[in-house]
PDB file of C-alpha atoms and ligand atoms in Angstrom:
ATOM      1  CA  MET A   1       0.000   0.000   0.000  1.00 92.00           C
ATOM      2  CA  ILE A   2       1.181   3.472  -0.817  1.00 93.00           C
ATOM      3  CA  ARG A   3      -0.112   7.015  -0.283  1.00 95.00           C
ATOM      4  CA  LEU A   4      -1.619   8.669  -3.345  1.00 96.00           C
ATOM      5  CA  ASP A   5       0.765  11.659  -3.209  1.00 95.00           C
ATOM      6  CA  LYS A   6       3.802   9.344  -2.986  1.00 92.00           C
ATOM      7  CA  TYR A   7       2.493   7.231  -5.875  1.00 93.00           C
ATOM      8  CA  LEU A   8       2.259  10.323  -8.082  1.00 93.00           C
ATOM      9  CA  ALA A   9       5.590  11.788  -6.961  1.00 88.00           C
ATOM     10  CA  ASP A  10       7.377   8.452  -7.474  1.00 85.00           C
ATOM     11  CA  MET A  11       6.052   8.369 -11.022  1.00 86.00           C
ATOM     12  CA  GLY A  12       7.497  11.792 -11.728  1.00 82.00           C
ATOM     13  CA  VAL A  13       4.156  13.632 -11.963  1.00 89.00           C
ATOM     14  CA  GLY A  14       5.650  16.381  -9.780  1.00 87.00           C
ATOM     15  CA  THR A  15       7.090  17.108  -6.367  1.00 86.00           C
ATOM     16  CA  ARG A  16       5.095  16.079  -3.296  1.00 90.00           C
ATOM     17  CA  THR A  17       3.781  19.681  -3.024  1.00 94.00           C
ATOM     18  CA  GLU A  18       2.845  19.846  -6.707  1.00 94.00           C
ATOM     19  CA  VAL A  19       0.986  16.543  -6.685  1.00 95.00           C
ATOM     20  CA  LYS A  20      -0.899  17.535  -3.512  1.00 97.00           C
ATOM     21  CA  ARG A  21      -2.100  20.612  -5.392  1.00 97.00           C
ATOM     22  CA  LEU A  22      -3.256  18.479  -8.350  1.00 97.00           C
ATOM     23  CA  ILE A  23      -5.118  16.212  -5.937  1.00 97.00           C
ATOM     24  CA  ARG A  24      -6.812  19.209  -4.227  1.00 97.00           C
ATOM     25  CA  GLN A  25      -7.779  20.584  -7.632  1.00 97.00           C
ATOM     26  CA  GLY A  26      -9.668  17.360  -8.340  1.00 97.00           C
ATOM     27  CA  LYS A  27      -7.469  16.407 -11.292  1.00 97.00           C
ATOM     28  CA  ILE A  28      -6.692  12.906 -10.046  1.00 97.00           C
ATOM     29  CA  THR A  29      -9.013   9.930 -10.232  1.00 97.00           C
ATOM     30  CA  VAL A  30      -8.556   6.569  -8.546  1.00 96.00           C
ATOM     31  CA  ASN A  31     -10.537   3.740 -10.116  1.00 95.00           C
ATOM     32  CA  GLY A  32     -12.562   6.318 -12.028  1.00 95.00           C
ATOM     33  CA  ILE A  33     -13.547   8.413  -9.002  1.00 96.00           C
ATOM     34  CA  THR A  34     -12.085  11.828  -8.200  1.00 97.00           C
ATOM     35  CA  GLU A  35      -9.866  11.560  -5.113  1.00 97.00           C
ATOM     36  CA  LYS A  36      -9.162  14.739  -3.170  1.00 97.00           C
ATOM     37  CA  SER A  37      -7.218  13.344  -0.284  1.00 96.00           C
ATOM     38  CA  ALA A  38      -3.438  13.023  -0.645  1.00 96.00           C
ATOM     39  CA  ASP A  39      -3.051  10.475   2.138  1.00 96.00           C
ATOM     40  CA  THR A  40      -5.459   7.935   0.660  1.00 96.00           C
ATOM     41  CA  LYS A  41      -3.724   4.550   0.598  1.00 96.00           C
ATOM     42  CA  LEU A  42      -3.697   2.522  -2.614  1.00 94.00           C
ATOM     43  CA  GLU A  43      -2.656  -0.927  -3.658  1.00 91.00           C
ATOM     44  CA  GLU A  44      -0.086   0.250  -6.215  1.00 86.00           C
ATOM     45  CA  ARG A  45      -0.300  -2.835  -8.418  1.00 82.00           C
ATOM     46  CA  ASN A  46      -4.099  -2.743  -8.864  1.00 88.00           C
ATOM     47  CA  ALA A  47      -5.246   0.864  -8.514  1.00 92.00           C
ATOM     48  CA  LEU A  48      -6.161   2.705 -11.716  1.00 94.00           C
ATOM     49  CA  VAL A  49      -4.795   6.190 -11.174  1.00 95.00           C
ATOM     50  CA  ALA A  50      -5.255   8.930 -13.770  1.00 95.00           C
ATOM     51  CA  LEU A  51      -4.338  12.588 -14.149  1.00 96.00           C
ATOM     52  CA  GLU A  52      -6.985  14.426 -16.157  1.00 95.00           C
ATOM     53  CA  GLY A  53      -8.003  11.090 -17.697  1.00 94.00           C
ATOM     54  CA  ARG A  54      -4.426  10.007 -18.539  1.00 93.00           C
ATOM     55  CA  ALA A  55      -3.519   6.732 -16.839  1.00 92.00           C
ATOM     56  CA  ILE A  56      -0.415   6.686 -14.649  1.00 92.00           C
ATOM     57  CA  SER A  57       0.650   3.149 -13.931  1.00 86.00           C
ATOM     58  CA  TYR A  58       3.021   2.427 -11.105  1.00 88.00           C
ATOM     59  CA  ALA A  59       6.428   1.009 -11.957  1.00 83.00           C
ATOM     60  CA  GLN A  60       7.926  -0.335  -8.781  1.00 82.00           C
ATOM     61  CA  TYR A  61      11.433  -0.425 -10.171  1.00 90.00           C
ATOM     62  CA  GLU A  62      13.154   1.758 -12.698  1.00 90.00           C
ATOM     63  CA  TYR A  63      16.462   1.247 -14.462  1.00 94.00           C
ATOM     64  CA  TYR A  64      18.524   3.870 -16.255  1.00 95.00           C
ATOM     65  CA  MET A  65      21.812   3.827 -18.126  1.00 97.00           C
ATOM     66  CA  LEU A  66      23.855   7.005 -17.743  1.00 98.00           C
ATOM     67  CA  ASN A  67      26.943   8.048 -19.659  1.00 98.00           C
ATOM     68  CA  LYS A  68      28.664   9.596 -16.670  1.00 98.00           C
ATOM     69  CA  PRO A  69      30.711  12.693 -17.443  1.00 98.00           C
ATOM     70  CA  ALA A  70      33.877  13.657 -15.573  1.00 98.00           C
ATOM     71  CA  GLY A  71      33.464  16.022 -12.637  1.00 98.00           C
ATOM     72  CA  VAL A  72      30.451  14.441 -10.945  1.00 98.00           C
ATOM     73  CA  VAL A  73      30.486  11.954  -8.093  1.00 98.00           C
ATOM     74  CA  SER A  74      28.693   8.584  -8.053  1.00 97.00           C
ATOM     75  CA  ALA A  75      26.538   9.295  -5.041  1.00 94.00           C
ATOM     76  CA  ARG A  76      22.907  10.130  -4.350  1.00 90.00           C
ATOM     77  CA  SER A  77      23.765  13.407  -2.659  1.00 90.00           C
ATOM     78  CA  ASP A  78      26.849  15.290  -1.637  1.00 94.00           C
ATOM     79  CA  LYS A  79      27.348  18.487   0.347  1.00 95.00           C
ATOM     80  CA  ARG A  80      29.915  19.962  -2.018  1.00 96.00           C
ATOM     81  CA  GLU A  81      30.050  18.023  -5.268  1.00 97.00           C
ATOM     82  CA  LYS A  82      27.601  17.650  -8.121  1.00 96.00           C
ATOM     83  CA  THR A  83      26.263  14.081  -8.185  1.00 96.00           C
ATOM     84  CA  VAL A  84      25.074  11.754 -10.936  1.00 96.00           C
ATOM     85  CA  LEU A  85      21.513  12.217  -9.668  1.00 94.00           C
ATOM     86  CA  ASP A  86      21.804  15.968 -10.161  1.00 92.00           C
ATOM     87  CA  LEU A  87      22.092  15.142 -13.869  1.00 93.00           C
ATOM     88  CA  MET A  88      18.652  13.536 -13.940  1.00 88.00           C
ATOM     89  CA  GLU A  89      15.490  15.586 -14.449  1.00 74.00           C
ATOM     90  CA  SER A  90      13.919  16.830 -11.256  1.00 62.00           C
ATOM     91  CA  GLY A  91      10.699  14.936 -11.998  1.00 57.00           C
ATOM     92  CA  LYS A  92      12.482  11.588 -11.698  1.00 62.00           C
ATOM     93  CA  ARG A  93      11.764   9.469  -8.671  1.00 69.00           C
ATOM     94  CA  LYS A  94      13.866  10.264  -5.679  1.00 71.00           C
ATOM     95  CA  ASP A  95      14.872   6.754  -4.651  1.00 82.00           C
ATOM     96  CA  LEU A  96      17.274   5.974  -7.529  1.00 90.00           C
ATOM     97  CA  SER A  97      20.868   5.106  -6.649  1.00 94.00           C
ATOM     98  CA  PRO A  98      23.940   4.447  -8.749  1.00 97.00           C
ATOM     99  CA  VAL A  99      24.934   0.775  -8.803  1.00 97.00           C
ATOM    100  CA  GLY A 100      28.532   0.949  -7.645  1.00 95.00           C
ATOM    101  CA  ARG A 101      30.861   3.843  -8.189  1.00 96.00           C
ATOM    102  CA  LEU A 102      32.992   5.398 -10.857  1.00 98.00           C
ATOM    103  CA  ASP A 103      35.650   7.878  -9.753  1.00 98.00           C
ATOM    104  CA  LYS A 104      34.887  11.560 -10.185  1.00 98.00           C
ATOM    105  CA  ASP A 105      37.183  11.755 -13.229  1.00 98.00           C
ATOM    106  CA  THR A 106      36.007   8.457 -14.789  1.00 98.00           C
ATOM    107  CA  VAL A 107      33.417   8.593 -17.564  1.00 98.00           C
ATOM    108  CA  GLY A 108      31.076   6.034 -19.069  1.00 98.00           C
ATOM    109  CA  LEU A 109      28.485   3.450 -18.184  1.00 98.00           C
ATOM    110  CA  LEU A 110      26.714   3.763 -14.868  1.00 98.00           C
ATOM    111  CA  LEU A 111      23.498   1.941 -14.020  1.00 98.00           C
ATOM    112  CA  LEU A 112      20.982   3.699 -11.780  1.00 96.00           C
ATOM    113  CA  THR A 113      18.048   1.934 -10.183  1.00 95.00           C
ATOM    114  CA  ASN A 114      15.853   1.727  -7.099  1.00 92.00           C
ATOM    115  CA  ASP A 115      15.957  -2.080  -7.308  1.00 94.00           C
ATOM    116  CA  GLY A 116      18.187  -2.710  -4.309  1.00 94.00           C
ATOM    117  CA  ALA A 117      18.178  -6.497  -4.683  1.00 95.00           C
ATOM    118  CA  LEU A 118      19.494  -6.292  -8.243  1.00 95.00           C
ATOM    119  CA  ALA A 119      22.130  -3.747  -7.235  1.00 96.00           C
ATOM    120  CA  HIS A 120      23.237  -6.061  -4.452  1.00 95.00           C
ATOM    121  CA  ARG A 121      23.538  -9.019  -6.853  1.00 95.00           C
ATOM    122  CA  LEU A 122      25.515  -7.028  -9.412  1.00 95.00           C
ATOM    123  CA  LEU A 123      27.944  -5.741  -6.798  1.00 94.00           C
ATOM    124  CA  SER A 124      28.424  -9.002  -4.922  1.00 93.00           C
ATOM    125  CA  PRO A 125      32.097 -10.060  -5.114  1.00 89.00           C
ATOM    126  CA  LYS A 126      30.913 -13.671  -5.493  1.00 91.00           C
ATOM    127  CA  LYS A 127      29.071 -12.945  -8.747  1.00 92.00           C
ATOM    128  CA  HIS A 128      32.161 -11.835 -10.732  1.00 93.00           C
ATOM    129  CA  VAL A 129      30.252  -9.372 -12.899  1.00 96.00           C
ATOM    130  CA  ASP A 130      32.576  -8.349 -15.760  1.00 97.00           C
ATOM    131  CA  LYS A 131      33.342  -4.689 -16.392  1.00 98.00           C
ATOM    132  CA  THR A 132      35.270  -3.473 -19.428  1.00 98.00           C
ATOM    133  CA  TYR A 133      37.190  -0.221 -19.430  1.00 98.00           C
ATOM    134  CA  TYR A 134      38.899   1.721 -22.183  1.00 98.00           C
ATOM    135  CA  ALA A 135      41.908   3.663 -20.920  1.00 98.00           C
ATOM    136  CA  ARG A 136      44.775   5.841 -22.046  1.00 98.00           C
ATOM    137  CA  VAL A 137      47.789   5.301 -19.849  1.00 98.00           C
ATOM    138  CA  LYS A 138      51.127   7.026 -19.510  1.00 98.00           C
ATOM    139  CA  GLY A 139      53.616   4.239 -20.170  1.00 97.00           C
ATOM    140  CA  PHE A 140      54.506   1.589 -22.721  1.00 98.00           C
ATOM    141  CA  VAL A 141      52.098  -1.314 -22.220  1.00 98.00           C
ATOM    142  CA  THR A 142      53.698  -4.589 -23.318  1.00 98.00           C
ATOM    143  CA  GLU A 143      52.820  -8.287 -23.562  1.00 98.00           C
ATOM    144  CA  ASP A 144      54.528  -8.555 -20.200  1.00 98.00           C
ATOM    145  CA  THR A 145      51.899  -6.223 -18.707  1.00 98.00           C
ATOM    146  CA  VAL A 146      49.204  -8.373 -20.343  1.00 98.00           C
ATOM    147  CA  MET A 147      50.702 -11.431 -18.618  1.00 98.00           C
ATOM    148  CA  GLN A 148      50.948  -9.712 -15.242  1.00 98.00           C
ATOM    149  CA  PHE A 149      47.324  -8.534 -15.400  1.00 98.00           C
ATOM    150  CA  GLY A 150      46.287 -12.002 -16.603  1.00 98.00           C
ATOM    151  CA  GLU A 151      47.873 -13.657 -13.609  1.00 98.00           C
ATOM    152  CA  GLY A 152      46.673 -11.124 -11.055  1.00 97.00           C
ATOM    153  CA  LEU A 153      48.868  -8.671  -9.219  1.00 96.00           C
ATOM    154  CA  ASP A 154      49.342  -7.143  -5.809  1.00 98.00           C
ATOM    155  CA  ILE A 155      47.848  -3.642  -5.625  1.00 98.00           C
ATOM    156  CA  GLY A 156      47.991  -3.440  -1.845  1.00 95.00           C
ATOM    157  CA  GLU A 157      49.391  -0.476   0.006  1.00 89.00           C
ATOM    158  CA  GLY A 158      51.004  -1.816   3.163  1.00 89.00           C
ATOM    159  CA  GLN A 159      49.396  -5.224   3.113  1.00 94.00           C
ATOM    160  CA  GLU A 160      48.963  -7.491   0.108  1.00 96.00           C
ATOM    161  CA  GLU A 161      45.831  -7.149  -1.987  1.00 97.00           C
ATOM    162  CA  TRP A 162      45.763  -9.439  -5.014  1.00 97.00           C
ATOM    163  CA  THR A 163      43.579  -8.874  -8.035  1.00 97.00           C
ATOM    164  CA  MET A 164      41.814 -11.674  -9.875  1.00 97.00           C
ATOM    165  CA  PRO A 165      42.965 -12.523 -13.407  1.00 97.00           C
ATOM    166  CA  ALA A 166      42.045  -9.666 -15.726  1.00 98.00           C
ATOM    167  CA  SER A 167      42.025  -9.526 -19.512  1.00 98.00           C
ATOM    168  CA  LEU A 168      44.170  -6.727 -20.930  1.00 98.00           C
ATOM    169  CA  ARG A 169      44.151  -5.974 -24.655  1.00 98.00           C
ATOM    170  CA  ILE A 170      46.540  -3.486 -26.207  1.00 98.00           C
ATOM    171  CA  ILE A 171      44.968  -1.116 -28.723  1.00 98.00           C
ATOM    172  CA  ARG A 172      48.006   1.116 -29.265  1.00 98.00           C
ATOM    173  CA  GLN A 173      51.495   1.036 -27.768  1.00 98.00           C
ATOM    174  CA  GLY A 174      53.502   4.198 -27.207  1.00 97.00           C
ATOM    175  CA  ASP A 175      54.654   6.631 -24.528  1.00 98.00           C
ATOM    176  CA  ILE A 176      50.924   6.930 -24.069  1.00 98.00           C
ATOM    177  CA  SER A 177      49.225   3.590 -24.681  1.00 98.00           C
ATOM    178  CA  GLU A 178      45.584   2.758 -25.303  1.00 98.00           C
ATOM    179  CA  ILE A 179      44.097  -0.379 -23.844  1.00 98.00           C
ATOM    180  CA  ARG A 180      40.914  -2.270 -23.015  1.00 98.00           C
ATOM    181  CA  LEU A 181      40.741  -4.037 -19.700  1.00 98.00           C
ATOM    182  CA  THR A 182      38.094  -6.467 -18.468  1.00 98.00           C
ATOM    183  CA  LEU A 183      37.852  -7.013 -14.714  1.00 98.00           C
ATOM    184  CA  GLN A 184      35.672  -9.539 -12.931  1.00 96.00           C
ATOM    185  CA  GLU A 185      35.632  -7.567  -9.686  1.00 95.00           C
ATOM    186  CA  GLY A 186      35.510  -3.943  -8.586  1.00 94.00           C
ATOM    187  CA  LYS A 187      38.064  -2.966  -6.001  1.00 95.00           C
ATOM    188  CA  TYR A 188      38.461   0.679  -5.020  1.00 95.00           C
ATOM    189  CA  HIS A 189      40.292   2.604  -7.809  1.00 97.00           C
ATOM    190  CA  GLN A 190      41.154  -0.799  -9.233  1.00 98.00           C
ATOM    191  CA  VAL A 191      42.187   0.130 -12.777  1.00 98.00           C
ATOM    192  CA  LYS A 192      44.321   3.040 -11.615  1.00 98.00           C
ATOM    193  CA  ARG A 193      45.954   0.953  -8.903  1.00 98.00           C
ATOM    194  CA  MET A 194      46.702  -1.916 -11.298  1.00 98.00           C
ATOM    195  CA  PHE A 195      48.562   0.400 -13.652  1.00 98.00           C
ATOM    196  CA  GLN A 196      50.234   2.115 -10.729  1.00 98.00           C
ATOM    197  CA  ALA A 197      51.504  -1.292  -9.602  1.00 97.00           C
ATOM    198  CA  VAL A 198      53.351  -1.656 -12.924  1.00 98.00           C
ATOM    199  CA  GLY A 199      54.688   1.913 -12.864  1.00 98.00           C
ATOM    200  CA  MET A 200      52.132   3.542 -15.174  1.00 98.00           C
ATOM    201  CA  GLU A 201      49.492   6.208 -14.779  1.00 98.00           C
ATOM    202  CA  VAL A 202      45.906   6.201 -16.058  1.00 98.00           C
ATOM    203  CA  LEU A 203      45.223   9.476 -17.887  1.00 98.00           C
ATOM    204  CA  TYR A 204      41.694   8.762 -19.118  1.00 98.00           C
ATOM    205  CA  LEU A 205      39.272   6.064 -18.049  1.00 98.00           C
ATOM    206  CA  LYS A 206      35.929   5.123 -19.528  1.00 98.00           C
ATOM    207  CA  ARG A 207      33.701   2.199 -18.579  1.00 98.00           C
ATOM    208  CA  GLU A 208      32.202   0.600 -21.670  1.00 98.00           C
ATOM    209  CA  THR A 209      30.406  -2.462 -20.285  1.00 98.00           C
ATOM    210  CA  PHE A 210      28.922  -3.560 -16.990  1.00 98.00           C
ATOM    211  CA  GLY A 211      27.814  -7.201 -16.906  1.00 97.00           C
ATOM    212  CA  VAL A 212      25.388  -7.723 -19.794  1.00 97.00           C
ATOM    213  CA  LEU A 213      25.063  -3.980 -20.456  1.00 98.00           C
ATOM    214  CA  THR A 214      27.047  -2.042 -23.053  1.00 98.00           C
ATOM    215  CA  LEU A 215      27.186   1.745 -23.059  1.00 98.00           C
ATOM    216  CA  ASP A 216      24.831   3.093 -25.730  1.00 98.00           C
ATOM    217  CA  SER A 217      27.103   4.967 -28.130  1.00 97.00           C
ATOM    218  CA  SER A 218      24.320   7.437 -28.940  1.00 97.00           C
ATOM    219  CA  LEU A 219      24.367   8.763 -25.359  1.00 98.00           C
ATOM    220  CA  ALA A 220      26.600  11.816 -25.049  1.00 98.00           C
ATOM    221  CA  GLU A 221      28.368  12.328 -21.730  1.00 98.00           C
ATOM    222  CA  GLY A 222      25.785  13.457 -19.184  1.00 97.00           C
ATOM    223  CA  GLU A 223      22.889  11.840 -21.080  1.00 97.00           C
ATOM    224  CA  TYR A 224      20.849   8.910 -19.834  1.00 96.00           C
ATOM    225  CA  ARG A 225      17.948   6.725 -20.894  1.00 95.00           C
ATOM    226  CA  ARG A 226      15.772   3.964 -19.519  1.00 93.00           C
ATOM    227  CA  LEU A 227      16.993   0.441 -20.177  1.00 95.00           C
ATOM    228  CA  THR A 228      15.233  -1.199 -23.124  1.00 95.00           C
ATOM    229  CA  ASN A 229      13.047  -4.286 -22.652  1.00 91.00           C
ATOM    230  CA  GLU A 230      15.817  -6.359 -24.242  1.00 95.00           C
ATOM    231  CA  GLU A 231      18.409  -5.040 -21.773  1.00 97.00           C
ATOM    232  CA  MET A 232      15.986  -5.643 -18.911  1.00 94.00           C
ATOM    233  CA  GLU A 233      15.546  -9.265 -19.956  1.00 93.00           C
ATOM    234  CA  LEU A 234      19.293  -9.797 -20.071  1.00 94.00           C
ATOM    235  CA  LEU A 235      19.750  -8.140 -16.710  1.00 91.00           C
ATOM    236  CA  LEU A 236      16.983  -9.836 -14.777  1.00 88.00           C
TER     237      LEU A 236
HETATM  238  N1  LIG B 301      38.847   1.703 -11.626  1.00 50.74           N
HETATM  239  C1  LIG B 301      39.270   2.935 -11.293  1.00 50.74           C
HETATM  240  O1  LIG B 301      40.440   3.131 -10.966  1.00 50.74           O
HETATM  241  N2  LIG B 301      38.379   3.933 -11.317  1.00 50.74           N
HETATM  242  C2  LIG B 301      37.079   3.780 -11.676  1.00 50.74           C
HETATM  243  O2  LIG B 301      36.329   4.747 -11.692  1.00 50.74           O
HETATM  244  C3  LIG B 301      36.683   2.500 -12.026  1.00 50.74           C
HETATM  245  C4  LIG B 301      37.575   1.471 -11.992  1.00 50.74           C
END
């Protein structure tokens, strides 16, 4: 059961104050009857709610893919920094969270949802959800680096912290090299720390895939969209 004003606000009809006004103005019907009380409780799966005759069905969970730009943090709110949720329209439901984190300067694929169980599954270290990154690094990446990453390496500071085998592919070798790296885990600053461990520095980092999801190349940095039905099927 859910309050009528929360139902409408969750579905992006407006803020809690705005939807209360719409309710008072008699613009909302529940099961065909005008409902003027914001605290009326509904069964969200069965109630037929409409705004001026237009049906508003309740989606319990929502899933978005964002192409995260640099300069925003992967958090729901932050006292000082702009967050990924600040990039979403104000009408969006307020209970979305990013699934995992990308560093402030990392760009690329970030999933946002209010489906906590799915987020938990995707982030569980036991599930080994693959993530692929494209990076430009300062340093000459060689087949030796590929071997080291493939075997797993110690990225610990003070005490040992070993990474799982990771697949490194060289796109371009040079003083600045370009690579693709697939990890099956997500340790803190993992890509940067792996290159640091072999004496190199990550200059640019972009996440291209997360589990079954691939970043939609038509999304510019800062843009987002709902997952398609096909992506949802793969994910769930
Ligand atoms: N590894 C990093 O170092 N940073 C990220 O944002 C993601 C993976």
